[in-house]
mmCIF file with all atom_site columns, C-alpha atoms in Angstrom:
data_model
loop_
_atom_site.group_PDB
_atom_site.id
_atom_site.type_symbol
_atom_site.label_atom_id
_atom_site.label_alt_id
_atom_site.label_comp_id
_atom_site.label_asym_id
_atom_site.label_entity_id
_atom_site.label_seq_id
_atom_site.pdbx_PDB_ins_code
_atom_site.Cartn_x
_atom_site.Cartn_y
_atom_site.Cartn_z
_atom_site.occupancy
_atom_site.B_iso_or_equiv
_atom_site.pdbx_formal_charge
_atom_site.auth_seq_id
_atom_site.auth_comp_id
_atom_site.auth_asym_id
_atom_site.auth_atom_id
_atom_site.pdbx_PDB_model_num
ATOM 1  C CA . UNK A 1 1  ? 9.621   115.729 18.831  1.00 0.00 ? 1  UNK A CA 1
ATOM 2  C CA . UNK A 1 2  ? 7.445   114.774 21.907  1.00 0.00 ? 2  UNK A CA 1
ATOM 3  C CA . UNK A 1 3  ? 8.383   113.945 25.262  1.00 0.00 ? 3  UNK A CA 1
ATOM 4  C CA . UNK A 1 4  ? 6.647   110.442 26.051  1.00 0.00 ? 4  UNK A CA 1
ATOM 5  C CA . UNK A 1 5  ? 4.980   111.588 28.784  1.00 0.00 ? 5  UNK A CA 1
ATOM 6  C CA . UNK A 1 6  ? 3.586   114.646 26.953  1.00 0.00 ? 6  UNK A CA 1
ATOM 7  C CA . UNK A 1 7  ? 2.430   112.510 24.335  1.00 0.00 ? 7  UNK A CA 1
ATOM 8  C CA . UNK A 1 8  ? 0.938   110.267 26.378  1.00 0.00 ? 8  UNK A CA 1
ATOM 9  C CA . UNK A 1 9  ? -1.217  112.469 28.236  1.00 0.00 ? 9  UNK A CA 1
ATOM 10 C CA . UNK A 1 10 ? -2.835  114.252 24.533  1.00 0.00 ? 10 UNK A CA 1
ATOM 11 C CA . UNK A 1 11 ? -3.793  111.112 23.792  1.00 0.00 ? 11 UNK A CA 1
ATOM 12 C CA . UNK A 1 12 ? -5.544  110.408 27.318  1.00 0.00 ? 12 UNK A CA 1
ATOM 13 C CA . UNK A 1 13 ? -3.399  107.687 28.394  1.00 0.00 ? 13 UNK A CA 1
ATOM 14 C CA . UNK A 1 14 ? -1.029  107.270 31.401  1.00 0.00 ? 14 UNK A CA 1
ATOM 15 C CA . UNK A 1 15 ? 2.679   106.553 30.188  1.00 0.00 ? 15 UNK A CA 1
ATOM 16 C CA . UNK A 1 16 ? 2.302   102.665 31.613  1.00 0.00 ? 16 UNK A CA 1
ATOM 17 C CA . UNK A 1 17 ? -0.390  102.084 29.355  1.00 0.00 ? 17 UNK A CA 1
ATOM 18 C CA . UNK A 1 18 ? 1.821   103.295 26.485  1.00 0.00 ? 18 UNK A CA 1
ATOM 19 C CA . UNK A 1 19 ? 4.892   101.421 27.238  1.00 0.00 ? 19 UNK A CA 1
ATOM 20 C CA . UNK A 1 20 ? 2.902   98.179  27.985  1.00 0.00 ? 20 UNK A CA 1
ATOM 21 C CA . UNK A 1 21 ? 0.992   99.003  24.780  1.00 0.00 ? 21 UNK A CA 1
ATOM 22 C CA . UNK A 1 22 ? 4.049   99.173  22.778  1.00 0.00 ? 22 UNK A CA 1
ATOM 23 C CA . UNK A 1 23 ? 5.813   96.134  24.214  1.00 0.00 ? 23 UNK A CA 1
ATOM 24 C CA . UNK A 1 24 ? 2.680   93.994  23.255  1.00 0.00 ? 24 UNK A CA 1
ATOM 25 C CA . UNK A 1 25 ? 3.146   95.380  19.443  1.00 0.00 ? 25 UNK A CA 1
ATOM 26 C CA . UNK A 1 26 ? 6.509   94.962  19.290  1.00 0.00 ? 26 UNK A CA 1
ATOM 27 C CA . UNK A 1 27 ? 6.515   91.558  20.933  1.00 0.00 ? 27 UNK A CA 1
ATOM 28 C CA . UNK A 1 28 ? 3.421   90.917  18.030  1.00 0.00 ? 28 UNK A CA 1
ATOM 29 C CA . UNK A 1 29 ? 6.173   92.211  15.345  1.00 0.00 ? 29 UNK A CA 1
ATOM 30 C CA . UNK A 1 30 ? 8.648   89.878  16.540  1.00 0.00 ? 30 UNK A CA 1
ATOM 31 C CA . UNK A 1 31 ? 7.070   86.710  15.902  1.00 0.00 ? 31 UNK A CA 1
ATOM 32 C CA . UNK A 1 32 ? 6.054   87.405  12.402  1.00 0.00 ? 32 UNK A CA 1
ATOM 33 C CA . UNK A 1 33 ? 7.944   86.154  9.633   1.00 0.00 ? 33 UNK A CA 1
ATOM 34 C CA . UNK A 1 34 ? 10.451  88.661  8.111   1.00 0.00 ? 34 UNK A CA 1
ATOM 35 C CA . UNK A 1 35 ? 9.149   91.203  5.501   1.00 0.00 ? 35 UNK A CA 1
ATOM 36 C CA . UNK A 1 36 ? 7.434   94.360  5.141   1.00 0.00 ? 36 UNK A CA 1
ATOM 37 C CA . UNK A 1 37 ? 4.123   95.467  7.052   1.00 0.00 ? 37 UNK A CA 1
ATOM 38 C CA . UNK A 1 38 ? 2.321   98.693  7.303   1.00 0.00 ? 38 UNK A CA 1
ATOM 39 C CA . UNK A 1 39 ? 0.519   99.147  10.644  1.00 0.00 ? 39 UNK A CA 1
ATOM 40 C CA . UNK A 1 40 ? -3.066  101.443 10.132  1.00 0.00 ? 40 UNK A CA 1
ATOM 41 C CA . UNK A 1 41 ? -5.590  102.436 12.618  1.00 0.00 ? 41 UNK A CA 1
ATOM 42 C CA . UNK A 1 42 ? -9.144  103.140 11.948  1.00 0.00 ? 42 UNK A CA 1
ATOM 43 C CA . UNK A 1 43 ? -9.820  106.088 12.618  1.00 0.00 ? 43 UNK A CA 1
ATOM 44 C CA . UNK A 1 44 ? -13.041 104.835 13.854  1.00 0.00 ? 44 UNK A CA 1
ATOM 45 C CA . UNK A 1 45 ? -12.946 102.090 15.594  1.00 0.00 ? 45 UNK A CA 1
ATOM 46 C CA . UNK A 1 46 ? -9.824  101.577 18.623  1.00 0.00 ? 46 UNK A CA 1
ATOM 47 C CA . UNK A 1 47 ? -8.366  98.892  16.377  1.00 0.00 ? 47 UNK A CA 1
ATOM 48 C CA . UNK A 1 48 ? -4.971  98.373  15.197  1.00 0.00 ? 48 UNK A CA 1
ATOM 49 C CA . UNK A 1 49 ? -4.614  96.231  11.606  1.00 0.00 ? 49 UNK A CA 1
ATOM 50 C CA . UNK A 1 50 ? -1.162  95.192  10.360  1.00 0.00 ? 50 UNK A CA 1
ATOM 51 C CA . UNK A 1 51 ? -0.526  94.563  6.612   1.00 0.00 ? 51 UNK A CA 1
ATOM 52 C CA . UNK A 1 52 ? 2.177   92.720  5.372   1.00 0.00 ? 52 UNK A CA 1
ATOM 53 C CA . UNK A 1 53 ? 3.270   94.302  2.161   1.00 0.00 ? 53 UNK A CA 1
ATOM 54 C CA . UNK A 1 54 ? 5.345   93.292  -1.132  1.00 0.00 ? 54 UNK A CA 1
ATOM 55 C CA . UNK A 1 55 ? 9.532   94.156  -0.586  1.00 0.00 ? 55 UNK A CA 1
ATOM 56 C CA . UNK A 1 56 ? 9.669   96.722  -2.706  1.00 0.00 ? 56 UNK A CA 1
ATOM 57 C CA . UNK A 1 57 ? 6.805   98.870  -1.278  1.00 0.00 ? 57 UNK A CA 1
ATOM 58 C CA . UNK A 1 58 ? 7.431   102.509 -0.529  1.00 0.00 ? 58 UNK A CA 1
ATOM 59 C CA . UNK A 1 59 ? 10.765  102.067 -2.275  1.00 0.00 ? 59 UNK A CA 1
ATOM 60 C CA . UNK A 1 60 ? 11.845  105.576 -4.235  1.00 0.00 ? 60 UNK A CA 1
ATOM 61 C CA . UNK A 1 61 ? 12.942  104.512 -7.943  1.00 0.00 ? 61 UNK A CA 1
ATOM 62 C CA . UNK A 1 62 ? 14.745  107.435 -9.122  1.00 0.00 ? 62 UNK A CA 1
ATOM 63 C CA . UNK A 1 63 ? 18.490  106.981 -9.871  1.00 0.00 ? 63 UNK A CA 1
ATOM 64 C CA . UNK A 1 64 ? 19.234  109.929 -7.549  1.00 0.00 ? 64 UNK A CA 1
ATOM 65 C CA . UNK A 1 65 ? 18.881  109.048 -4.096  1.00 0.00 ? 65 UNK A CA 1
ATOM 66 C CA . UNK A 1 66 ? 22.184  110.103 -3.002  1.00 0.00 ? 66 UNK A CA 1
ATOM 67 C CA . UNK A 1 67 ? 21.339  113.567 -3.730  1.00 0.00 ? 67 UNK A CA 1
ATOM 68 C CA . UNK A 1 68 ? 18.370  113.773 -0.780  1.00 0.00 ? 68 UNK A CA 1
ATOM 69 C CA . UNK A 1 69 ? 20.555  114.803 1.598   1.00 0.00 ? 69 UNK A CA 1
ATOM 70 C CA . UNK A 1 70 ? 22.463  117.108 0.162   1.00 0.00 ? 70 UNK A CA 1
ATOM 71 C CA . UNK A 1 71 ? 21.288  121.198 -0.298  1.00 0.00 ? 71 UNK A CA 1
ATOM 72 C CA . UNK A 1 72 ? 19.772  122.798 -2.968  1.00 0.00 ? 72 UNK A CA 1
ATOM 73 C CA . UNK A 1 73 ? 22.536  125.044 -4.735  1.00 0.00 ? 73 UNK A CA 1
ATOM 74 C CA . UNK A 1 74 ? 21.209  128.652 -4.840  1.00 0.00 ? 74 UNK A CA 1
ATOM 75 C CA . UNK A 1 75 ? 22.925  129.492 -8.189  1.00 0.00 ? 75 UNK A CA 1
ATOM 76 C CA . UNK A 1 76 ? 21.202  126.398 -9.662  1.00 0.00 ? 76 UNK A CA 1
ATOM 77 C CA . UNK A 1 77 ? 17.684  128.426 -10.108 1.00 0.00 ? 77 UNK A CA 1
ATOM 78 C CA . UNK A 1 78 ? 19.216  131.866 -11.151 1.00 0.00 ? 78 UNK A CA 1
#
C-alpha cells in the first residue's frame, strides 16, 4: 500500500496533478452508461483507453467461491 503522495512523486507528478487527474476519470466514468469497462494504458504512448466489456467478464465460474477466503487445512495435503 502507497501513501498518495509517495506514489505520486515515483511517477513524477505532484499530488494536485493526481487528484485533478483522477477526478477528470472518474467524472468520465460517471457519465457512461452502466456496465463493465476495463481501463488500459499504452505503455507507449501517455494515453488512457477505456473498454466497455460484456457482464460476465472476469467472472470466476467454479462452484466454489465461498471457499477463497477461507485457509488451506494443513492435514488436507498429508
Amino acid at each position: 500500500s502507497y501513501n498518495p503522495s509517495d506514489f505520486v512523486s515515483q511517477l513524477g507528478l505532484n499530488e494536485f496533478n493526481a487528484w485533478g487527474i483522477l477526478k477528470a476519470l472518474i467524472d468520465l466514468c460517471l457519465r457512461l452508461d452502466e456496465g463493465k469497462y476495463v481501463i488500459m494504458r499504452d505503455p507507449n504512448k501517455p494515453l488512457i483507453q477505456l473498454y466497455r466489456v460484456p457482464p460476465n467478464s472476469f467472472e470466476d465460474n467454479d462452484s466454489d467461491n465461498d471457499d477463497d477466503n477461507e485457509k488451506p487445512d494443513p492435514a488436507a495435503n498429508a
